[in-house]
Every structure is written in C-alpha cells, then in structure tokens.
PDB file of C-alpha atoms and ligand atoms in Angstrom:
ATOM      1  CA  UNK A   1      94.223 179.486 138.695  1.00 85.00           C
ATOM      2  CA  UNK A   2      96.538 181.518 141.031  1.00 90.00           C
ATOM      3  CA  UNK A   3      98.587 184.055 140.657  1.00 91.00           C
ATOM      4  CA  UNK A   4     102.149 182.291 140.839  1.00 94.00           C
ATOM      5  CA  UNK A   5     100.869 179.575 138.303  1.00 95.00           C
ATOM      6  CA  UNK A   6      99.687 182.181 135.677  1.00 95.00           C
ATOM      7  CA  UNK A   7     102.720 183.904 136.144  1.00 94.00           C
ATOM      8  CA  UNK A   8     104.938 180.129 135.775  1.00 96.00           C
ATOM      9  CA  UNK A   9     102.664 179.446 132.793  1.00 97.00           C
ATOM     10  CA  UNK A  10     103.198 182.862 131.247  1.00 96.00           C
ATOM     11  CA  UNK A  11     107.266 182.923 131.608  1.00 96.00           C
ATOM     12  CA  UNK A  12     106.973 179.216 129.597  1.00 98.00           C
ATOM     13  CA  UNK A  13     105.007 180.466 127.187  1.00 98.00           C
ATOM     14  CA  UNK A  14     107.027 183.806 126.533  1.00 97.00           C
ATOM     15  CA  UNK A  15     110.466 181.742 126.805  1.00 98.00           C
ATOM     16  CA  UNK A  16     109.018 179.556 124.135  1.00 98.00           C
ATOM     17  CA  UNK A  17     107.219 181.737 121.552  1.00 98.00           C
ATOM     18  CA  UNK A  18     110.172 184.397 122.052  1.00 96.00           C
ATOM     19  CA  UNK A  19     113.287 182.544 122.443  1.00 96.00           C
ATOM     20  CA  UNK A  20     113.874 178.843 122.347  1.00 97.00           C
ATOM     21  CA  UNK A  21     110.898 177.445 120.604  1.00 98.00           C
ATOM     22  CA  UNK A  22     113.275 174.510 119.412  1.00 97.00           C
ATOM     23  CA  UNK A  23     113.690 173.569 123.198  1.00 97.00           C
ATOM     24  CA  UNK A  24     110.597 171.726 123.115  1.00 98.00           C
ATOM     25  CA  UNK A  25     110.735 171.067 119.778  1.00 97.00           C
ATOM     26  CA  UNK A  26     108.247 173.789 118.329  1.00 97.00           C
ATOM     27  CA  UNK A  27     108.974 175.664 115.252  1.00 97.00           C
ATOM     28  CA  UNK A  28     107.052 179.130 114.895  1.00 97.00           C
ATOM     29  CA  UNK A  29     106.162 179.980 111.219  1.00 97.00           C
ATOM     30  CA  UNK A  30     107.865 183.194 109.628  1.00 96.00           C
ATOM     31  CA  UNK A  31     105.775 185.514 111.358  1.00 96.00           C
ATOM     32  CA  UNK A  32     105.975 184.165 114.868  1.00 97.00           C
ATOM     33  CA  UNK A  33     102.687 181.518 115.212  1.00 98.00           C
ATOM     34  CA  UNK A  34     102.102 178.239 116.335  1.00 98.00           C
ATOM     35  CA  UNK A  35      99.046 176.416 116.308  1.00 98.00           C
ATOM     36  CA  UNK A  36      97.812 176.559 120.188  1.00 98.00           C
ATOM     37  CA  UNK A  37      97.205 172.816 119.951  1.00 98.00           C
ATOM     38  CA  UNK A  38     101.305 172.182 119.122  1.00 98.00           C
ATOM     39  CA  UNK A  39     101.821 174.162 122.281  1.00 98.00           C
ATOM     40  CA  UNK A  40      99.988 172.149 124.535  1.00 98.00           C
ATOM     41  CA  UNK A  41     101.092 169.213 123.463  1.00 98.00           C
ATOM     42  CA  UNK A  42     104.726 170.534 123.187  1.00 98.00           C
ATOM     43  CA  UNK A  43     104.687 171.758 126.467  1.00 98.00           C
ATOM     44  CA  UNK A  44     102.624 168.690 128.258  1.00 98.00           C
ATOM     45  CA  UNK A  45     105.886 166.163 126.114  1.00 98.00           C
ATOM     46  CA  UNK A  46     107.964 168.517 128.061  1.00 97.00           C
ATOM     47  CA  UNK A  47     106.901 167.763 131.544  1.00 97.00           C
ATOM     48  CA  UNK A  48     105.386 171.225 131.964  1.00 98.00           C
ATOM     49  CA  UNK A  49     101.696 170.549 131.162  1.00 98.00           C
ATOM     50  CA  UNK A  50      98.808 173.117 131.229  1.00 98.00           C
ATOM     51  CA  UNK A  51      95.235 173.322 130.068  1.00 97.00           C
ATOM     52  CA  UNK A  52      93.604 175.502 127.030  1.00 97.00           C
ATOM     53  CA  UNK A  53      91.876 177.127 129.664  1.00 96.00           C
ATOM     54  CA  UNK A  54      94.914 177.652 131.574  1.00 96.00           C
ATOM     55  CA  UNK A  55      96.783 179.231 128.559  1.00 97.00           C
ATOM     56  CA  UNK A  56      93.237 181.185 127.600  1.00 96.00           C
ATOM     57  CA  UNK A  57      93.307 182.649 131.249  1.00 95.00           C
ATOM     58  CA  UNK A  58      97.179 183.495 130.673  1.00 95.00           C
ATOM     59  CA  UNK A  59      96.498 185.245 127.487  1.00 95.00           C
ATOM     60  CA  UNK A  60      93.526 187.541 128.691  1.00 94.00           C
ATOM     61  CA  UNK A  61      94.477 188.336 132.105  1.00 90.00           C
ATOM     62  CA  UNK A  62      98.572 189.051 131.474  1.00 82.00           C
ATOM     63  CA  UNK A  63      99.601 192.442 132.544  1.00 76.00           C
ATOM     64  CA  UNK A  64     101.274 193.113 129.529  1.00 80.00           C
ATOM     65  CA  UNK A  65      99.074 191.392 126.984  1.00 86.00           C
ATOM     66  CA  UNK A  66     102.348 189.733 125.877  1.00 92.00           C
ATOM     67  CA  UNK A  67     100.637 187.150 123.804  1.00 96.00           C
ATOM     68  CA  UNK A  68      98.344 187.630 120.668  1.00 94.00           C
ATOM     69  CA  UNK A  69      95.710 185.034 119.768  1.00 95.00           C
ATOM     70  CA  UNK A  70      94.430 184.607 115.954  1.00 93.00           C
ATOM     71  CA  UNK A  71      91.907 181.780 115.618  1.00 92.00           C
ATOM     72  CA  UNK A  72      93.786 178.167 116.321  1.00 97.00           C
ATOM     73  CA  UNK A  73      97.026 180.223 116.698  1.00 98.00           C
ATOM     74  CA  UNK A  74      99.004 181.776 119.328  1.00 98.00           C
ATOM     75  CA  UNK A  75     102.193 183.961 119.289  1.00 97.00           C
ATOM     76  CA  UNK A  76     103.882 186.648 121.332  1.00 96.00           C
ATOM     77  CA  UNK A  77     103.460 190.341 120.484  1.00 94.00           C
ATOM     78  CA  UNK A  78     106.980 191.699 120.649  1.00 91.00           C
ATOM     79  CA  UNK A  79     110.268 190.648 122.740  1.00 90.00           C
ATOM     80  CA  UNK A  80     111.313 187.743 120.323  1.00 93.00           C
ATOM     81  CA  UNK A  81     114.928 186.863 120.175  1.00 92.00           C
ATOM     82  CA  UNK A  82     114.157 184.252 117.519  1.00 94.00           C
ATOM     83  CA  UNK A  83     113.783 185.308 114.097  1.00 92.00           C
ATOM     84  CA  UNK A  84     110.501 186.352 113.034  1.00 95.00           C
ATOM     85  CA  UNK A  85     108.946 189.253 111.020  1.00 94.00           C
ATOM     86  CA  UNK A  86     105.781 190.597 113.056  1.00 93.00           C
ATOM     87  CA  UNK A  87     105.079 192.141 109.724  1.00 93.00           C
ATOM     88  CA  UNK A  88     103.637 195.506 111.862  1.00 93.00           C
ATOM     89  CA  UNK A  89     102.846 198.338 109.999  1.00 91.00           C
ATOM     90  CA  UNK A  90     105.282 201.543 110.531  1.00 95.00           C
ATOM     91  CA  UNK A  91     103.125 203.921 112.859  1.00 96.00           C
ATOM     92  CA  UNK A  92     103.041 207.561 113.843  1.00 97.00           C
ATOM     93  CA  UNK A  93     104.676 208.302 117.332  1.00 97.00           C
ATOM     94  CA  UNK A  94     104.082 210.301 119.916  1.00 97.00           C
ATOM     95  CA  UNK A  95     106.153 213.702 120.042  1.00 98.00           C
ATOM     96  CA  UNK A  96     108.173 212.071 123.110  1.00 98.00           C
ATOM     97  CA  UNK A  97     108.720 208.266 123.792  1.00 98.00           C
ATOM     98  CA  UNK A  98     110.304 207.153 127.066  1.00 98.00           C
ATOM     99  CA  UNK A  99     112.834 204.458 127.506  1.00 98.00           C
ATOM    100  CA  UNK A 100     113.380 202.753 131.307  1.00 98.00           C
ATOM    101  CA  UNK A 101     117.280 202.065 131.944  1.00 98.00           C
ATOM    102  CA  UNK A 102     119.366 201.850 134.877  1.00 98.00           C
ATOM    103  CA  UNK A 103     122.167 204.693 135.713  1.00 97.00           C
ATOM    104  CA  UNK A 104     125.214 201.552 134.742  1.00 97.00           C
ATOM    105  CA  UNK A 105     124.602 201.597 131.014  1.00 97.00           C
ATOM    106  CA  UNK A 106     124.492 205.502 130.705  1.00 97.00           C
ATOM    107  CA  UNK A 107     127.918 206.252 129.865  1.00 97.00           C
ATOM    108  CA  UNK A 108     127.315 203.452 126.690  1.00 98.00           C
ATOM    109  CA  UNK A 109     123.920 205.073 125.627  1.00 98.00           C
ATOM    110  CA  UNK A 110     125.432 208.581 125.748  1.00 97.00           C
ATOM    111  CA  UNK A 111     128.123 207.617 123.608  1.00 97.00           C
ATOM    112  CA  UNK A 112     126.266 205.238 121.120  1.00 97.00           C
ATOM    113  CA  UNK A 113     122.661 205.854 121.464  1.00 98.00           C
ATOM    114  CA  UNK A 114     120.167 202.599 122.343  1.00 98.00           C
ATOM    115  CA  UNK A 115     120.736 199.692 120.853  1.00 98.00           C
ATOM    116  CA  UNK A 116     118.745 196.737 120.176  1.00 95.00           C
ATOM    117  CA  UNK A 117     121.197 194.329 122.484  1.00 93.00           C
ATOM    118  CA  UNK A 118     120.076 190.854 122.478  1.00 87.00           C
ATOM    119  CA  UNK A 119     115.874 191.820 120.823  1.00 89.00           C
ATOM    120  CA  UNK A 120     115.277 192.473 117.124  1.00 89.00           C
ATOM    121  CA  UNK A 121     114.538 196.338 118.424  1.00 94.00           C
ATOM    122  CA  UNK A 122     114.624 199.462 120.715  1.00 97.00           C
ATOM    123  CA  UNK A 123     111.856 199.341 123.173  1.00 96.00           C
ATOM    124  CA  UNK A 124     109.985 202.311 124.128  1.00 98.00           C
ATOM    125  CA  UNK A 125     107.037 203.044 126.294  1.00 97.00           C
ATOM    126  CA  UNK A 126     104.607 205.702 125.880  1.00 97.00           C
ATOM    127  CA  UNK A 127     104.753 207.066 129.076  1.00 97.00           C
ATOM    128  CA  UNK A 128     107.305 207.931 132.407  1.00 97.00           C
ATOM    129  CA  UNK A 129     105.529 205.030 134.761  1.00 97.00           C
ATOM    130  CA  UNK A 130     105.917 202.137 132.288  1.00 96.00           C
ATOM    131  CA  UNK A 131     109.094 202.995 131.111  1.00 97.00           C
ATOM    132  CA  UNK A 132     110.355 203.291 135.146  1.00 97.00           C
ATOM    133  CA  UNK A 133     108.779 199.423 135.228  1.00 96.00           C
ATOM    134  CA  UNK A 134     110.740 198.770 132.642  1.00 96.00           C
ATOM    135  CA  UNK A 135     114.012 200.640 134.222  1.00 97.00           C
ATOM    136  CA  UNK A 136     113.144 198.761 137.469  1.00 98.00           C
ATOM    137  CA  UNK A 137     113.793 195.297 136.837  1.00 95.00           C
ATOM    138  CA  UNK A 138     117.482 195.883 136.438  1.00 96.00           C
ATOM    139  CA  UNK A 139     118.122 198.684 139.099  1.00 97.00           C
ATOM    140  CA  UNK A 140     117.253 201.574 140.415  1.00 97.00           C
ATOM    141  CA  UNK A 141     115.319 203.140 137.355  1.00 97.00           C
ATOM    142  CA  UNK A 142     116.329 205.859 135.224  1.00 98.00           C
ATOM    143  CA  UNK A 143     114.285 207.308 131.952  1.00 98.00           C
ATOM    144  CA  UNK A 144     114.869 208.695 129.309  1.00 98.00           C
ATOM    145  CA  UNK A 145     113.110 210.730 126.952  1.00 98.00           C
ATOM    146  CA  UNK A 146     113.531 210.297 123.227  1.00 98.00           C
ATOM    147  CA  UNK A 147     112.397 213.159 120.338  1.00 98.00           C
ATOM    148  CA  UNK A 148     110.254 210.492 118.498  1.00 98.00           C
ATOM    149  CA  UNK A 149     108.691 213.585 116.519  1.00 98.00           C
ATOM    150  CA  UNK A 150     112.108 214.358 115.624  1.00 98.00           C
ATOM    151  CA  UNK A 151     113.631 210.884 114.705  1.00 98.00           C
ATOM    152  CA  UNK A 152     110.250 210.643 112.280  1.00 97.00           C
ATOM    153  CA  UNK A 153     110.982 213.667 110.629  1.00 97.00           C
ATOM    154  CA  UNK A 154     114.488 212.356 110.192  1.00 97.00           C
ATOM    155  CA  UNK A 155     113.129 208.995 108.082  1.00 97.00           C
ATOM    156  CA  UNK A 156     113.902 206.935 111.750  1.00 98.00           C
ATOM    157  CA  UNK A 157     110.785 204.461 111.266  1.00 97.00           C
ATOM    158  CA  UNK A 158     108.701 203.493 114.216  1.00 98.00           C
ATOM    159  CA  UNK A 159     106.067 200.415 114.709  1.00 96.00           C
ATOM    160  CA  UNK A 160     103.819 199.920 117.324  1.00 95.00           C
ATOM    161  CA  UNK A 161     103.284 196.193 118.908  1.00 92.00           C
ATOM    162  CA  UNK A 162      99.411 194.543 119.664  1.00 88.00           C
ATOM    163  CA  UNK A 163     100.509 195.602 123.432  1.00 89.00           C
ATOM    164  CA  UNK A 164     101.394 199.159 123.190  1.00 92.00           C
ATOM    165  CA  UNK A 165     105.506 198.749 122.542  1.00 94.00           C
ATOM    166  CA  UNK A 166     106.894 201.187 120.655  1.00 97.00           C
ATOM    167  CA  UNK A 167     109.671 199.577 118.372  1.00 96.00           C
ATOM    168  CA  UNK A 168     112.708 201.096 117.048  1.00 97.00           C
ATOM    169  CA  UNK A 169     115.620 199.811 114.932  1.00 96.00           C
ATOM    170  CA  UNK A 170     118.038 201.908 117.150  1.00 98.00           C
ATOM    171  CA  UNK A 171     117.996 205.714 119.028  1.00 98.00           C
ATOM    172  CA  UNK A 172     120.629 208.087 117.966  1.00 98.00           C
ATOM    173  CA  UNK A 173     122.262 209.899 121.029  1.00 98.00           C
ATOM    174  CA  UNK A 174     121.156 212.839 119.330  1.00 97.00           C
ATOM    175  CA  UNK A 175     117.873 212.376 120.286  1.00 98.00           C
ATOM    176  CA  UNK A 176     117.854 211.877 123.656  1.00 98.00           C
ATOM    177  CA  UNK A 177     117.391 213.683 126.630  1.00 97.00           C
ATOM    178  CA  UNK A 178     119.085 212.326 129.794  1.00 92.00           C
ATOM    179  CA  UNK A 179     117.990 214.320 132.663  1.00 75.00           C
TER     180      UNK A 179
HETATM  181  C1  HQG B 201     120.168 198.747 127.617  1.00 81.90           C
HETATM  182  C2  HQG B 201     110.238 193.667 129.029  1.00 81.90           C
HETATM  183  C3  HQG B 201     124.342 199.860 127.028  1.00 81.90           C
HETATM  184  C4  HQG B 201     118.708 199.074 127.787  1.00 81.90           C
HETATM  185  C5  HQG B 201     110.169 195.121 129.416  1.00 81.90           C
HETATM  186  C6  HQG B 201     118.249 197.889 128.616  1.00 81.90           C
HETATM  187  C7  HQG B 201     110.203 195.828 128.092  1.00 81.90           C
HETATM  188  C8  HQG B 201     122.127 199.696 126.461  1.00 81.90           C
HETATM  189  C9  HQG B 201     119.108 196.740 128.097  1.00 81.90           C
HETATM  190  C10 HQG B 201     110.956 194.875 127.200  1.00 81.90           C
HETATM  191  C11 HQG B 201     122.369 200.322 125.225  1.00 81.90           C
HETATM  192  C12 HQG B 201     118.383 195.836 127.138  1.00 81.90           C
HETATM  193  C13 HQG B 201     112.274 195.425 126.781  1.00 81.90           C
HETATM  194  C14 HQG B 201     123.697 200.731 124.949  1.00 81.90           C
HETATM  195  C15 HQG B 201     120.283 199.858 125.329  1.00 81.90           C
HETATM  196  N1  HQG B 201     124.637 200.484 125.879  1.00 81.90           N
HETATM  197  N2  HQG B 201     123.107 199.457 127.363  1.00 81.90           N
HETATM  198  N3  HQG B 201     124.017 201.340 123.798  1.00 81.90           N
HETATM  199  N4  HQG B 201     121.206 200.410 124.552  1.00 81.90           N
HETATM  200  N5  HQG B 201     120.825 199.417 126.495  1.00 81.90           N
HETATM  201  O1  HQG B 201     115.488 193.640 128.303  1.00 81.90           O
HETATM  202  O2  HQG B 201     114.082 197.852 126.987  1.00 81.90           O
HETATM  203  O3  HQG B 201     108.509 191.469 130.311  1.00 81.90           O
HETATM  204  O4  HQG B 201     116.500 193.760 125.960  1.00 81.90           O
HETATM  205  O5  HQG B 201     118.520 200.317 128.440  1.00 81.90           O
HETATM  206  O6  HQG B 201     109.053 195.390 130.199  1.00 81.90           O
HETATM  207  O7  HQG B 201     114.925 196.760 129.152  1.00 81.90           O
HETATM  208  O8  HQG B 201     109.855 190.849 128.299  1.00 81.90           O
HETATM  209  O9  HQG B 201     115.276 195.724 126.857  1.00 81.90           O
HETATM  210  O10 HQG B 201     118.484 198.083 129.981  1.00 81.90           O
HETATM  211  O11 HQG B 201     108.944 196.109 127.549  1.00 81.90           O
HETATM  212  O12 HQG B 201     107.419 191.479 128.074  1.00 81.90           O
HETATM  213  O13 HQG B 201     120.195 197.342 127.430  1.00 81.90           O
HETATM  214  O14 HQG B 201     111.137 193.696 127.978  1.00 81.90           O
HETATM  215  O15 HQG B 201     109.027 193.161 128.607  1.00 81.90           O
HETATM  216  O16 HQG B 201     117.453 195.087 127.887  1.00 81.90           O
HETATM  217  O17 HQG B 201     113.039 195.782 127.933  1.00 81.90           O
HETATM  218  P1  HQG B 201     116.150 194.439 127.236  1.00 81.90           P
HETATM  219  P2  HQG B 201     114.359 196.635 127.787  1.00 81.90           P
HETATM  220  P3  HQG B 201     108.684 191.652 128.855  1.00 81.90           P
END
C-alpha cells in the first residue's frame, strides 16, 4: 500500500468516524464505535472501497494513531465533531501543555482564552514540536504555553486521548503565556 493511498484511506476513515458518519449511512454507537465490518461495507456501497488489510495497515502505521481498534470494532481517538462520549478518564497533566496556533487568531485567544470552535474540546500537545505541527497547518506557527498545573489546581479538568491529546473543555486567558 503506498503512501498517498494510506493517507486517502485514512482522511475517509477520520471524515467518517469523526464527522459525517451519516454520509454513508453509518451510525457510531454512544461512545464513538462501529463494527469494522459496517465500515467496509459502508465505505465499498459508497464507491470508495478498501480492504481489512488496507484499513489494518491504516490503523497501525498512522502518524497520529488517530484510530483505536477494540476487537470487531473501530473508532477514532479524539477530533470528533459528532456527538460521542469517549468516556476517558480525567488525567493528571503535565506542569505546561502547549497549544499550536497561527499569529491571526491571537487577538481572539488573548481576549477570550481557547475555545473548543467546531471539536467537543481544547487540544493540547505535550510538547513545542507537535504543537508547531499542529500551528503549521494553518500558517506560519505560533505556540503557546498553557499552566496546566495551574488550571488543575483551579478544578479545570483534563483527559488524555489513546494518542497522546491532551483535552480541555476550554483555556482561560489567564493561563496562558503568549511569547
Ligand atoms: C483556534 C489535528 C480564535 C485554534 C491537529 C485553532 C490537532 C481560536 C482553531 C487537532 C480560539 C481550531 C486539533 C479563539 C482556539 N479565537 N481562534 N478563542 N480558540 N482557536 O483544527 O487545535 O489531524 O479545531 O488555535 O493535529 O488546530 O485532525 O483545532 O487554530 O491535534 O488528527 O481555532 O487536529 O489533528 O482548529 O487541532 P482545530 P487544533 P488531526
């Protein structure tokens, strides 16, 4: 399997298990599964087929490890749009977090902290390179640091996703640092 066809695979599988799971006529149960076998056959009705091994490849070879695989069932680790309840236990943070933005949406997150936007949370990396990734796909990257030690101590409640996303309801400007 090359690269560009894991990578088509992968963005059909994420748009799917994250955000329009009706589009193909999928429905994920409450905590964001499908049975891998409804997939396939989903996406193969859809005109976009691909193999079990194809998916399996997908799953254990994606950068991010978007996807999480529980015996006959598949669903995405974080990112949804969709309703679902990942049911992840709250976690301990780091002292410092990092967030990847781009210098346009400063002004915004200096007045109003980070906000969710359009995902269920906050998203924050556990370190400066990921988080510039992150910043990078809109812009010229800039990152942030947030006090996740202090938000804790505050009652702020973090979770961690199966891929090493750090998940926030929202970041109070308070505790950021934007240098
Ligand atoms: C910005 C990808 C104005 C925020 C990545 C970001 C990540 C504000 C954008 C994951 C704001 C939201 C998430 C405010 C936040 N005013 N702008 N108050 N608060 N923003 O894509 O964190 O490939 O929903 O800085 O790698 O960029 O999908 O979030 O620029 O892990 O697996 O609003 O998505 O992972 O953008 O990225 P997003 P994100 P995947």
């Amino acid at each position: 399997m090359d690269d560009r066809r894991t990578v088509k695979v992968s963005k059909y599988v994420s748009k799917h298990l994250r955000h329009q799971p009706e589009r193909i006529g999928l429905t994920l149960d409450p905590q964001g599964w499908v049975e891998i076998d409804d997939l396939l056959r989903a996406a193969a009705a859809h005109r976009f087929p691909f193999s079990r091994a194809e998916l399996d490849h997908v799953v254990a070879t994606n950068d991010k490890k978007r996807f999480a695989v529980d015996g006959t069932r598949i669903r995405a680790s974080q990112g949804h749009t969709v309703e679902v309840d990942l049911e992840l236990p709250e976690a301990e943070p780091p002292a410092y977090l990092y967030h990847g933005t781009v210098a346009s949406a400063l002004d915004s997150i200096r007045a109003e902290g980070l906000r969710p936007m359009g995902r269920h949370h906050v998203h924050l990396s556990p370190d400066r390179e990921t988080a510039t990734r992150v910043g990078a796909r809109r812009g010229r990257p800039v990152v942030l640091s947030v006090d996740a030690g202090a938000m804790r101590a505050a009652g702020h409640v973090f979770r961690v996703s199966a891929n090493g996303v750090w998940l926030a309801d929202a970041v109070p400007p308070e505790f950021l640092r934007f240098q």
